[in-house]
Amino acid sequence: MRPEPHSADRVRLTERKQMTTFSELGLSPKLLTALEKTGFTKPTPIQLAAIPHVMKGRDLMGLAQTGTGKTAAFGLPLLHRILDIGHPPQPRTVRALILAPTRELVLQIAENLELFTKGTAVKVTTVVGGASINRQAERLARGSDILVATPGRLIDLLEQSALTLVNTGYLVLDEADHMLDMGFIHSLRRIAKHLPHKRQTLLFSATMPKLIEEVADTYLRDPVRVEVAPPGKPVEKIVQGVHFTPQGDKAKLLESYLLKHPGEQALVFGRTKHGSEKLMKLLVTWGFKAGSIHGNKSQNHRERTLKEFRGGELDVLVATDVAARGIDIPTVRHVYNYDMPNVPENYVHRIGRTARAGAQGTAVAFCAPAEMEELRAIEKTMKAAIPVIGGAPWAEGAAAPKPVKVMGKSAQKIARAAGGGRPQNGQKSGAPKPAGQSAGGHKPFGQKPAGQKPGGQKPARPAQPGGTGAPRRFQGNRKTGSGGSR
Ligand code: ADP
Ligand code: MG
């Protein structure tokens, strides 16, 4: 591994994340030509984040979902460095070793790399189980620039001395999380004995379970960790909050929030088709320009409603998850999780409907006693706590009253009694003071709590590794429930 000089301004550019093209990443002209031919016009986010570090020679952990372009994220900078070498590898040696869990993946990675090496002298070899080991040994005898292998077959070949890894300056562990259940740690230990200490190691994974963290600690040196937000992950611009409220008070609470932001469009998520329709009708009787989309509406009807919402004829759209999937309405300023989603990932999709294209957005979740579990699952998925903006967390597992039927009778009762308002607010409309603030200690809405970085490069790790997974907030506030809106 030879550290490669890189100009300081390129490094600075990386830090400012201003590079958007492959050529700005400083890849060799040969690769740029190949990239053009493959139709890769722009680096994907993981490529953008990883390539500069790999080019600088850093060890790296890359976290990104399947299909985000991880192969080129390590393949391009590796090839860039190998193309620079200018002489073929020595017999039986390997310059870069890529380990992948399955035969299919090995072949796929090799195919991908060959797209970029066409017309160059770079030699990519594969080694997988279920194929003739002798033929593989023969090919290895001539030496390889890049060897892509499954661990098992590689160990067999190492034991036969069909190759040596003494010249291997690069090690890539691809799809590391998938290798875990295949005796990977044991195999890796055996393979690592053959590798020089002085090397660059890259680890790519879709998830980062504890065992993979341990692998990274053992085999990577001072790694950079790059992480790419899965699609729909909350962008930093979304100001999030959770308002603890009894199920039956949700409709009035929604009204008060809507009245606080006149002229700003809101998307409201309900859990059921029926409940969403009822809520929409209630909002209409309260004077809001509201529409709904859900599975009981015909495609035509849904399209018309969406068009009206887009065109600004509607201010509030009540939707179920299924109906809202993939819809893009850039003008949505507020997302209300009237019912907590029971699939945690849906929270991320839902709130991702606001703050699109760089706009501002807020996302408020209404959490009833029966929804604490959903809330905790969401926070676990996001690896961040949602700031409390009203009420106080319900005691866990306690007095969760029988879930009131979503947007059911009690909401209508409140509607009928619309003059009364709630005791602690005293006003029937306008901006009620979030109840939680009077309890003290809660973050007021609109301020991002320190340490919470939704969508950032490095979300906070779970608060207590190996612990209950319950965010600290719940432990701290468990006894302050009396300050809430019950
Ligand atoms: P991952 O390893 O993250 O699952 P892959 O590296 O297999 O993803 O890439 C997924 C698909 O995206 C492949 O078909 C690949 O050719 C394509 N791809 C990767 N990078 C780019 C890019 N910058 N532009 C266009 N397509 C790309
Ligand atoms: Mg991959």
Short mmCIF file of C-alpha atoms and ligand atoms in Angstrom, two decimals:
data_model
loop_
_atom_site.label_atom_id
_atom_site.label_comp_id
_atom_site.label_asym_id
_atom_site.label_seq_id
_atom_site.Cartn_x
_atom_site.Cartn_y
_atom_site.Cartn_z
CA MET A 1 0.00 0.00 0.00
CA ARG A 2 1.49 3.26 -1.03
CA PRO A 3 0.04 6.41 0.38
CA GLU A 4 -0.88 8.56 -2.53
CA PRO A 5 -0.33 12.26 -2.45
CA HIS A 6 -3.49 14.20 -2.81
CA SER A 7 -3.79 17.89 -3.13
CA ALA A 8 -5.09 19.69 -0.10
CA ASP A 9 -7.80 21.41 -2.03
CA ARG A 10 -9.24 18.10 -3.10
CA VAL A 11 -9.47 17.07 0.52
CA ARG A 12 -11.18 20.28 1.39
CA LEU A 13 -13.64 19.77 -1.41
CA THR A 14 -14.48 16.39 0.04
CA GLU A 15 -15.20 17.89 3.38
CA ARG A 16 -17.47 20.45 1.89
CA LYS A 17 -19.21 17.69 -0.06
CA GLN A 18 -19.34 19.75 -3.16
CA MET A 19 -18.20 17.13 -5.60
CA THR A 20 -20.90 15.75 -7.73
CA THR A 21 -19.16 14.15 -10.68
CA PHE A 22 -16.79 11.23 -11.05
CA SER A 23 -14.15 13.42 -12.64
CA GLU A 24 -14.25 15.79 -9.67
CA LEU A 25 -13.49 12.80 -7.48
CA GLY A 26 -10.13 12.64 -9.25
CA LEU A 27 -10.55 9.21 -10.81
CA SER A 28 -8.18 8.31 -13.61
CA PRO A 29 -9.22 9.28 -17.15
CA LYS A 30 -9.36 5.61 -18.16
CA LEU A 31 -11.97 4.95 -15.54
CA LEU A 32 -13.91 8.04 -16.52
CA THR A 33 -14.11 6.78 -20.08
CA ALA A 34 -15.30 3.38 -18.87
CA LEU A 35 -17.85 5.02 -16.60
CA GLU A 36 -19.27 6.97 -19.48
CA LYS A 37 -19.73 3.75 -21.42
CA THR A 38 -21.53 2.01 -18.55
CA GLY A 39 -23.95 4.90 -18.21
CA PHE A 40 -22.86 5.89 -14.70
CA THR A 41 -23.21 9.62 -15.03
CA LYS A 42 -23.20 10.63 -11.37
CA PRO A 43 -21.74 9.00 -8.29
CA THR A 44 -24.31 7.60 -5.88
CA PRO A 45 -24.26 9.01 -2.31
CA ILE A 46 -22.19 6.13 -0.92
CA GLN A 47 -19.74 6.50 -3.80
CA LEU A 48 -19.52 10.22 -3.20
CA ALA A 49 -18.93 9.67 0.49
CA ALA A 50 -16.51 6.74 0.28
CA ILE A 51 -14.35 7.27 -2.79
CA PRO A 52 -12.35 10.29 -1.55
CA HIS A 53 -11.39 8.47 1.67
CA VAL A 54 -10.44 5.30 -0.14
CA MET A 55 -8.36 7.30 -2.60
CA LYS A 56 -6.50 8.81 0.35
CA GLY A 57 -5.69 5.35 1.62
CA ARG A 58 -7.93 5.36 4.67
CA ASP A 59 -9.55 2.27 6.10
CA LEU A 60 -13.28 2.59 5.82
CA MET A 61 -16.58 1.19 7.01
CA GLY A 62 -19.34 1.80 4.51
CA LEU A 63 -22.92 1.41 5.60
CA ALA A 64 -25.57 1.50 2.93
CA GLN A 65 -28.56 -0.49 1.82
CA THR A 66 -28.47 -2.96 -1.03
CA GLY A 67 -28.57 -1.38 -4.45
CA THR A 68 -26.86 1.85 -3.45
CA GLY A 69 -23.74 1.23 -5.53
CA LYS A 70 -21.29 -0.12 -2.98
CA THR A 71 -19.36 -2.16 -5.54
CA ALA A 72 -18.20 0.90 -7.42
CA ALA A 73 -17.67 2.72 -4.11
CA PHE A 74 -14.74 0.43 -3.41
CA GLY A 75 -14.09 -0.84 -6.94
CA LEU A 76 -13.40 2.49 -8.58
CA PRO A 77 -10.82 3.80 -6.13
CA LEU A 78 -9.15 0.38 -6.01
CA LEU A 79 -8.90 0.28 -9.77
CA HIS A 80 -7.68 3.85 -9.80
CA ARG A 81 -4.73 2.88 -7.65
CA ILE A 82 -4.04 -0.37 -9.47
CA LEU A 83 -4.11 1.31 -12.88
CA ASP A 84 -1.37 3.56 -11.56
CA ILE A 85 1.02 0.70 -10.88
CA GLY A 86 2.00 0.06 -14.45
CA HIS A 87 3.41 -3.45 -14.24
CA PRO A 88 1.65 -6.80 -13.99
CA PRO A 89 1.34 -8.65 -10.68
CA GLN A 90 3.93 -11.27 -9.83
CA PRO A 91 2.97 -14.94 -10.23
CA ARG A 92 0.70 -16.29 -7.48
CA THR A 93 0.26 -12.88 -5.94
CA VAL A 94 -2.83 -10.74 -5.50
CA ARG A 95 -2.88 -6.98 -5.20
CA ALA A 96 -6.40 -6.61 -3.88
CA LEU A 97 -8.58 -9.22 -2.23
CA ILE A 98 -12.35 -8.85 -2.13
CA LEU A 99 -14.26 -11.28 0.06
CA ALA A 100 -17.98 -11.80 -0.45
CA PRO A 101 -20.35 -14.30 1.16
CA THR A 102 -21.72 -16.19 -1.84
CA ARG A 103 -20.71 -17.43 -5.25
CA GLU A 104 -23.34 -15.26 -6.91
CA LEU A 105 -22.06 -12.16 -5.20
CA VAL A 106 -18.47 -12.93 -6.10
CA LEU A 107 -19.36 -13.33 -9.75
CA GLN A 108 -21.50 -10.22 -9.68
CA ILE A 109 -18.74 -8.13 -8.17
CA ALA A 110 -16.25 -9.41 -10.73
CA GLU A 111 -18.65 -8.65 -13.56
CA ASN A 112 -19.14 -5.15 -12.22
CA LEU A 113 -15.42 -4.54 -11.99
CA GLU A 114 -14.86 -5.86 -15.49
CA LEU A 115 -17.14 -3.15 -16.82
CA PHE A 116 -14.47 -0.71 -15.71
CA THR A 117 -11.37 -2.72 -16.61
CA LYS A 118 -12.29 -3.40 -20.21
CA GLY A 119 -9.46 -2.22 -22.42
CA THR A 120 -7.02 -2.05 -19.51
CA ALA A 121 -4.42 -4.57 -18.40
CA VAL A 122 -6.05 -5.01 -14.99
CA LYS A 123 -6.73 -8.64 -14.26
CA VAL A 124 -9.72 -9.70 -12.17
CA THR A 125 -9.84 -13.33 -11.00
CA THR A 126 -12.61 -15.13 -9.15
CA VAL A 127 -12.44 -18.01 -6.72
CA VAL A 128 -15.64 -19.73 -5.59
CA GLY A 129 -16.72 -23.11 -4.31
CA GLY A 130 -18.40 -25.57 -6.63
CA ALA A 131 -16.01 -24.91 -9.52
CA SER A 132 -12.80 -26.70 -10.43
CA ILE A 133 -10.18 -25.85 -7.85
CA ASN A 134 -7.37 -26.89 -10.18
CA ARG A 135 -8.43 -24.49 -12.84
CA GLN A 136 -8.64 -21.75 -10.24
CA ALA A 137 -5.13 -22.60 -9.04
CA GLU A 138 -3.87 -22.41 -12.62
CA ARG A 139 -5.31 -18.96 -13.08
CA LEU A 140 -3.94 -17.75 -9.78
CA ALA A 141 -0.50 -18.96 -10.80
CA ARG A 142 -0.29 -16.09 -13.26
CA GLY A 143 -1.03 -13.54 -10.54
CA SER A 144 -4.03 -11.22 -10.20
CA ASP A 145 -4.61 -7.55 -9.71
CA ILE A 146 -7.91 -8.20 -8.05
CA LEU A 147 -9.12 -11.47 -6.61
CA VAL A 148 -12.78 -11.79 -5.69
CA ALA A 149 -13.43 -14.82 -3.52
CA THR A 150 -15.67 -16.64 -1.11
CA PRO A 151 -13.76 -17.31 2.12
CA GLY A 152 -14.04 -21.11 2.08
CA ARG A 153 -12.53 -21.73 -1.32
CA LEU A 154 -9.87 -19.11 -0.74
CA ILE A 155 -8.74 -20.93 2.40
CA ASP A 156 -8.48 -24.21 0.46
CA LEU A 157 -6.32 -22.53 -2.17
CA LEU A 158 -4.15 -20.82 0.44
CA GLU A 159 -3.57 -24.18 2.10
CA GLN A 160 -2.48 -25.63 -1.23
CA SER A 161 -0.14 -22.66 -1.63
CA ALA A 162 -1.86 -21.91 -4.90
CA LEU A 163 -1.42 -18.25 -4.06
CA THR A 164 0.17 -15.96 -1.54
CA LEU A 165 -1.28 -12.82 -0.01
CA VAL A 166 2.04 -11.27 0.98
CA ASN A 167 1.66 -8.57 -1.67
CA THR A 168 -1.99 -7.91 -0.95
CA GLY A 169 -2.26 -4.26 -0.03
CA TYR A 170 -6.04 -4.05 -0.13
CA LEU A 171 -8.70 -6.11 1.58
CA VAL A 172 -12.41 -5.55 0.99
CA LEU A 173 -15.06 -7.28 3.07
CA ASP A 174 -18.24 -6.89 1.08
CA GLU A 175 -21.73 -7.62 2.41
CA ALA A 176 -20.08 -8.27 5.73
CA ASP A 177 -23.34 -8.71 7.61
CA HIS A 178 -24.31 -11.55 5.28
CA MET A 179 -21.08 -13.33 5.98
CA LEU A 180 -21.71 -13.58 9.71
CA ASP A 181 -23.89 -16.64 9.62
CA MET A 182 -21.41 -18.49 7.46
CA GLY A 183 -18.63 -18.96 9.93
CA PHE A 184 -17.15 -15.80 8.56
CA ILE A 185 -15.31 -14.69 11.68
CA HIS A 186 -13.43 -17.95 11.89
CA SER A 187 -12.61 -17.91 8.16
CA LEU A 188 -11.51 -14.33 8.29
CA ARG A 189 -9.13 -15.07 11.11
CA ARG A 190 -7.50 -17.78 9.02
CA ILE A 191 -7.27 -15.59 5.95
CA ALA A 192 -5.97 -12.57 7.86
CA LYS A 193 -2.92 -14.56 8.97
CA HIS A 194 -1.79 -14.57 5.35
CA LEU A 195 -2.26 -10.84 4.86
CA PRO A 196 0.33 -8.18 5.51
CA HIS A 197 -0.36 -5.84 8.43
CA LYS A 198 0.29 -2.87 6.26
CA ARG A 199 -2.74 -2.79 4.06
CA GLN A 200 -5.89 -0.83 3.44
CA THR A 201 -9.06 -2.53 4.63
CA LEU A 202 -12.59 -1.63 3.62
CA LEU A 203 -15.74 -3.10 5.07
CA PHE A 204 -19.16 -2.71 3.49
CA SER A 205 -22.39 -3.73 5.05
CA ALA A 206 -26.07 -2.90 4.92
CA THR A 207 -26.36 -3.13 8.69
CA MET A 208 -23.86 -2.86 11.51
CA PRO A 209 -24.64 -5.52 14.10
CA LYS A 210 -22.35 -5.79 17.09
CA LEU A 211 -20.32 -8.64 15.63
CA ILE A 212 -19.54 -6.57 12.56
CA GLU A 213 -18.40 -3.72 14.80
CA GLU A 214 -16.04 -6.22 16.40
CA VAL A 215 -14.76 -7.38 13.03
CA ALA A 216 -14.16 -3.74 12.13
CA ASP A 217 -12.32 -3.13 15.41
CA THR A 218 -10.10 -6.13 14.78
CA TYR A 219 -9.26 -5.73 11.11
CA LEU A 220 -9.59 -2.04 10.33
CA ARG A 221 -7.19 0.64 11.43
CA ASP A 222 -8.63 4.01 12.41
CA PRO A 223 -11.46 3.60 9.91
CA VAL A 224 -13.62 6.36 8.55
CA ARG A 225 -17.25 5.46 8.89
CA VAL A 226 -19.45 6.56 6.05
CA GLU A 227 -23.13 5.99 6.18
CA VAL A 228 -25.76 6.72 3.67
CA ALA A 229 -29.30 7.43 4.69
CA PRO A 230 -31.72 4.84 3.43
CA PRO A 231 -34.28 6.26 1.07
CA GLY A 232 -36.74 8.43 2.90
CA LYS A 233 -34.62 8.80 5.99
CA PRO A 234 -35.52 12.02 7.78
CA VAL A 235 -33.62 14.89 6.36
CA GLU A 236 -32.09 17.26 8.82
CA LYS A 237 -34.53 19.95 7.84
CA ILE A 238 -37.52 18.16 9.30
CA VAL A 239 -38.25 19.38 12.80
CA GLN A 240 -39.76 16.45 14.62
CA GLY A 241 -41.78 16.19 17.75
CA VAL A 242 -43.99 13.77 19.64
CA HIS A 243 -47.10 14.89 21.50
CA PHE A 244 -48.41 12.46 24.08
CA THR A 245 -52.16 12.52 24.08
CA PRO A 246 -55.04 10.21 24.89
CA GLN A 247 -56.44 8.66 21.74
CA GLY A 248 -59.76 10.41 22.22
CA ASP A 249 -58.16 13.87 22.29
CA LYS A 250 -56.29 13.48 19.03
CA ALA A 251 -58.85 15.14 16.77
CA LYS A 252 -58.97 18.32 18.83
CA LEU A 253 -55.21 18.32 19.12
CA LEU A 254 -54.91 18.07 15.36
CA GLU A 255 -57.31 20.95 14.99
CA SER A 256 -55.22 23.12 17.27
CA TYR A 257 -52.07 22.33 15.32
CA LEU A 258 -53.78 23.02 12.01
CA LEU A 259 -55.08 26.34 13.27
CA LYS A 260 -51.59 27.31 14.33
CA HIS A 261 -50.42 27.15 10.74
CA PRO A 262 -53.05 28.68 8.55
CA GLY A 263 -52.36 28.52 4.84
CA GLU A 264 -49.75 25.77 5.21
CA GLN A 265 -50.50 22.36 3.79
CA ALA A 266 -50.61 19.36 6.02
CA LEU A 267 -50.53 15.64 5.41
CA VAL A 268 -52.18 13.57 8.13
CA PHE A 269 -51.57 9.86 8.46
CA GLY A 270 -54.19 7.56 9.85
CA ARG A 271 -53.89 3.84 10.35
CA THR A 272 -57.13 2.62 8.84
CA LYS A 273 -59.14 3.51 5.77
CA HIS A 274 -62.26 3.91 7.80
CA GLY A 275 -60.65 6.04 10.48
CA SER A 276 -58.98 8.27 7.91
CA GLU A 277 -62.27 8.87 6.14
CA LYS A 278 -64.02 9.75 9.42
CA LEU A 279 -61.27 12.12 10.41
CA MET A 280 -61.41 13.85 7.04
CA LYS A 281 -65.16 14.35 7.37
CA LEU A 282 -64.73 15.69 10.87
CA LEU A 283 -62.15 18.19 9.66
CA VAL A 284 -64.50 19.28 6.91
CA THR A 285 -67.29 19.89 9.41
CA TRP A 286 -64.83 21.97 11.39
CA GLY A 287 -64.29 24.11 8.33
CA PHE A 288 -61.02 22.76 6.96
CA LYS A 289 -60.53 22.15 3.27
CA ALA A 290 -59.68 18.49 3.67
CA GLY A 291 -59.56 15.45 1.44
CA SER A 292 -58.58 11.84 1.95
CA ILE A 293 -56.83 9.10 0.06
CA HIS A 294 -56.95 5.48 1.10
CA GLY A 295 -57.68 2.06 -0.21
CA ASN A 296 -61.43 2.50 -0.27
CA LYS A 297 -61.20 5.34 -2.75
CA SER A 298 -61.11 4.61 -6.46
CA GLN A 299 -57.95 5.34 -8.36
CA ASN A 300 -59.74 8.18 -10.15
CA HIS A 301 -60.89 9.67 -6.92
CA ARG A 302 -57.43 9.43 -5.40
CA GLU A 303 -55.87 11.11 -8.38
CA ARG A 304 -58.39 13.90 -8.30
CA THR A 305 -57.84 14.48 -4.58
CA LEU A 306 -54.08 14.53 -5.04
CA LYS A 307 -54.46 17.01 -7.86
CA GLU A 308 -56.60 19.25 -5.69
CA PHE A 309 -54.08 19.03 -2.89
CA ARG A 310 -51.21 19.80 -5.24
CA GLY A 311 -53.13 22.68 -6.70
CA GLY A 312 -53.75 24.16 -3.27
CA GLU A 313 -57.51 23.64 -3.30
CA LEU A 314 -57.14 21.41 -0.26
CA ASP A 315 -55.17 22.30 2.85
CA VAL A 316 -55.27 18.97 4.59
CA LEU A 317 -54.87 15.53 3.14
CA VAL A 318 -55.66 12.54 5.35
CA ALA A 319 -54.00 9.40 4.06
CA THR A 320 -53.14 5.86 4.91
CA ASP A 321 -49.63 4.56 4.34
CA VAL A 322 -50.54 2.50 1.34
CA ALA A 323 -52.21 5.39 -0.44
CA ALA A 324 -49.42 7.80 0.35
CA ARG A 325 -46.55 5.62 -0.83
CA GLY A 326 -44.43 7.40 -3.36
CA ILE A 327 -46.53 10.51 -3.61
CA ASP A 328 -44.49 13.63 -4.04
CA ILE A 329 -46.08 16.86 -2.94
CA PRO A 330 -43.35 19.43 -2.49
CA THR A 331 -45.63 21.96 -0.79
CA VAL A 332 -46.39 19.86 2.30
CA ARG A 333 -45.12 21.78 5.33
CA HIS A 334 -46.49 19.57 8.09
CA VAL A 335 -46.84 15.87 8.53
CA TYR A 336 -49.01 14.63 11.39
CA ASN A 337 -48.78 11.06 12.50
CA TYR A 338 -52.31 11.00 13.83
CA ASP A 339 -51.83 7.32 14.47
CA MET A 340 -48.36 5.99 15.04
CA PRO A 341 -47.34 3.71 12.20
CA ASN A 342 -47.04 0.11 13.31
CA VAL A 343 -44.15 -0.51 10.93
CA PRO A 344 -41.33 1.71 12.21
CA GLU A 345 -39.88 2.29 8.73
CA ASN A 346 -43.15 3.87 7.69
CA TYR A 347 -42.51 6.70 10.11
CA VAL A 348 -39.47 7.63 8.10
CA HIS A 349 -41.38 7.39 4.82
CA ARG A 350 -44.22 9.44 6.22
CA ILE A 351 -42.19 12.31 7.55
CA GLY A 352 -40.05 12.26 4.43
CA ARG A 353 -43.11 13.65 2.63
CA THR A 354 -42.29 17.05 4.03
CA ALA A 355 -39.18 19.21 3.73
CA ARG A 356 -38.76 17.99 0.20
CA ALA A 357 -36.42 19.72 -2.18
CA GLY A 358 -34.77 21.71 0.58
CA ALA A 359 -37.97 23.21 1.99
CA GLN A 360 -38.76 23.47 5.69
CA GLY A 361 -40.99 20.92 7.32
CA THR A 362 -42.32 19.74 10.63
CA ALA A 363 -43.45 16.30 11.66
CA VAL A 364 -45.58 15.78 14.75
CA ALA A 365 -46.51 12.37 16.06
CA PHE A 366 -49.52 11.90 18.31
CA CYS A 367 -48.79 9.13 20.73
CA ALA A 368 -51.58 7.54 22.75
CA PRO A 369 -50.90 5.27 25.74
CA ALA A 370 -51.39 2.19 23.58
CA GLU A 371 -48.78 3.41 21.08
CA MET A 372 -45.71 3.61 23.31
CA GLU A 373 -44.32 0.45 21.82
CA GLU A 374 -44.64 1.81 18.30
CA LEU A 375 -42.89 5.00 19.37
CA ARG A 376 -40.03 3.09 20.89
CA ALA A 377 -39.64 0.93 17.79
CA ILE A 378 -39.47 4.07 15.65
CA GLU A 379 -36.85 5.68 17.84
CA LYS A 380 -34.84 2.50 17.78
CA THR A 381 -34.98 2.37 14.01
CA MET A 382 -33.93 5.99 13.73
CA LYS A 383 -31.33 5.64 16.46
CA ALA A 384 -32.58 8.91 17.86
CA ALA A 385 -35.23 10.07 20.28
CA ILE A 386 -38.04 12.24 19.00
CA PRO A 387 -38.23 15.40 21.11
CA VAL A 388 -41.29 15.65 23.33
CA ILE A 389 -43.37 18.70 22.47
CA GLY A 390 -46.51 18.01 24.43
CA GLY A 391 -47.74 15.78 27.21
CA ALA A 392 -45.41 13.38 28.90
CA PRO A 393 -44.47 9.83 28.02
CA TRP A 394 -46.98 7.29 29.17
CA ALA A 395 -45.76 4.82 31.72
CA GLU A 396 -44.53 1.74 29.97
CA GLY A 397 -46.85 -1.21 29.97
CA ALA A 398 -49.01 0.59 32.52
CA ALA A 399 -52.62 1.67 32.40
CA ALA A 400 -52.67 1.50 28.64
CA PRO A 401 -56.41 1.78 28.38
CA LYS A 402 -58.04 -0.38 25.81
CA PRO A 403 -57.13 1.30 22.55
CA VAL A 404 -59.99 3.59 21.67
CA LYS A 405 -61.14 2.77 18.21
CA VAL A 406 -59.10 4.92 15.90
CA MET A 407 -60.78 8.25 15.33
CA GLY A 408 -63.95 6.70 16.55
CA LYS A 409 -66.74 7.73 18.83
CA SER A 410 -64.72 9.73 21.29
CA ALA A 411 -63.42 11.99 18.55
CA GLN A 412 -66.95 12.67 17.46
CA LYS A 413 -68.04 13.32 21.00
CA ILE A 414 -65.33 15.93 21.20
CA ALA A 415 -66.50 17.31 17.91
CA ARG A 416 -69.97 17.74 19.26
CA ALA A 417 -68.68 19.35 22.40
CA ALA A 418 -66.45 21.55 20.31
CA GLY A 419 -67.03 24.59 22.47
CA GLY A 420 -65.58 23.07 25.61
CA GLY A 421 -61.93 22.71 24.94
CA ARG A 422 -59.64 20.81 27.20
CA PRO A 423 -59.20 21.68 30.82
CA GLN A 424 -55.50 22.32 30.69
CA ASN A 425 -55.66 24.50 27.61
CA GLY A 426 -58.70 26.55 28.30
CA GLN A 427 -58.95 27.64 24.69
CA LYS A 428 -60.92 25.90 22.08
CA SER A 429 -58.64 26.85 19.28
CA GLY A 430 -55.46 28.70 18.63
CA ALA A 431 -52.16 27.41 19.83
CA PRO A 432 -52.47 25.46 23.00
CA LYS A 433 -49.41 25.53 25.12
CA PRO A 434 -47.95 22.09 24.79
CA ALA A 435 -48.83 20.47 28.04
CA GLY A 436 -45.39 18.96 28.39
CA GLN A 437 -43.72 22.30 28.67
CA SER A 438 -45.45 23.04 31.90
CA ALA A 439 -44.08 19.79 33.21
CA GLY A 440 -40.66 21.26 32.64
CA GLY A 441 -37.64 19.75 31.06
CA HIS A 442 -39.00 19.05 27.60
CA LYS A 443 -37.54 20.56 24.52
CA PRO A 444 -39.78 23.16 23.00
CA PHE A 445 -40.84 22.40 19.49
CA GLY A 446 -38.69 23.91 16.84
CA GLN A 447 -35.39 23.36 18.55
CA LYS A 448 -33.29 20.48 17.61
CA PRO A 449 -32.00 18.70 20.65
CA ALA A 450 -28.28 18.39 20.91
CA GLY A 451 -27.00 15.05 19.85
CA GLN A 452 -29.88 14.16 17.63
CA LYS A 453 -28.83 14.04 14.07
CA PRO A 454 -31.49 12.41 12.00
CA GLY A 455 -30.12 11.71 8.59
CA GLY A 456 -26.65 12.81 9.53
CA GLN A 457 -23.54 10.93 8.59
CA LYS A 458 -23.21 9.38 12.00
CA PRO A 459 -26.42 8.92 13.90
CA ALA A 460 -25.97 8.45 17.58
CA ARG A 461 -25.46 4.86 18.52
CA PRO A 462 -28.19 3.26 20.56
CA ALA A 463 -28.07 4.74 24.03
CA GLN A 464 -27.18 1.57 25.90
CA PRO A 465 -25.52 -1.13 23.92
CA GLY A 466 -26.75 -4.42 25.17
CA GLY A 467 -29.33 -2.71 27.32
CA THR A 468 -33.05 -2.65 27.00
CA GLY A 469 -32.90 -0.41 23.99
CA ALA A 470 -35.28 1.98 25.70
CA PRO A 471 -34.27 5.56 25.09
CA ARG A 472 -33.10 7.21 28.26
CA ARG A 473 -35.85 9.75 28.05
CA PHE A 474 -38.42 7.23 29.09
CA GLN A 475 -36.53 6.24 32.14
CA GLY A 476 -35.98 9.82 33.15
CA ASN A 477 -39.53 10.93 32.64
CA ARG A 478 -41.44 7.94 33.71
CA LYS A 479 -42.56 9.62 36.86
CA THR A 480 -43.46 12.97 35.37
CA GLY A 481 -46.57 11.68 33.70
CA SER A 482 -48.76 13.86 35.90
CA GLY A 483 -47.59 16.91 34.00
CA GLY A 484 -49.11 15.53 30.87
CA SER A 485 -52.43 15.96 29.26
CA ARG A 486 -54.31 13.26 31.06
P1 ADP B 1 -24.87 -2.65 -3.67
O1 ADP B 1 -23.59 -3.40 -3.63
O2 ADP B 1 -24.87 -1.44 -2.81
O3 ADP B 1 -26.06 -3.51 -3.42
P2 ADP B 1 -24.31 -2.43 -6.48
O4 ADP B 1 -22.92 -1.97 -6.41
O5 ADP B 1 -24.54 -3.86 -6.80
O6 ADP B 1 -25.08 -2.07 -5.14
O7 ADP B 1 -25.09 -1.49 -7.51
C1 ADP B 1 -26.45 -1.60 -7.72
C2 ADP B 1 -26.79 -1.24 -9.15
O8 ADP B 1 -26.59 0.15 -9.38
C3 ADP B 1 -25.94 -1.95 -10.17
O9 ADP B 1 -26.77 -2.34 -11.23
C4 ADP B 1 -24.96 -0.91 -10.63
O10 ADP B 1 -24.55 -1.14 -11.94
C5 ADP B 1 -25.76 0.37 -10.49
N1 ADP B 1 -24.93 1.56 -10.21
C6 ADP B 1 -23.97 1.66 -9.28
N2 ADP B 1 -23.44 2.88 -9.25
C7 ADP B 1 -24.08 3.61 -10.20
C8 ADP B 1 -23.98 4.97 -10.68
N3 ADP B 1 -23.12 5.82 -10.14
N4 ADP B 1 -24.81 5.35 -11.65
C9 ADP B 1 -25.70 4.48 -12.18
N5 ADP B 1 -25.83 3.20 -11.80
C10 ADP B 1 -25.05 2.75 -10.81
MG MG B 2 -23.01 -5.21 -3.08
#
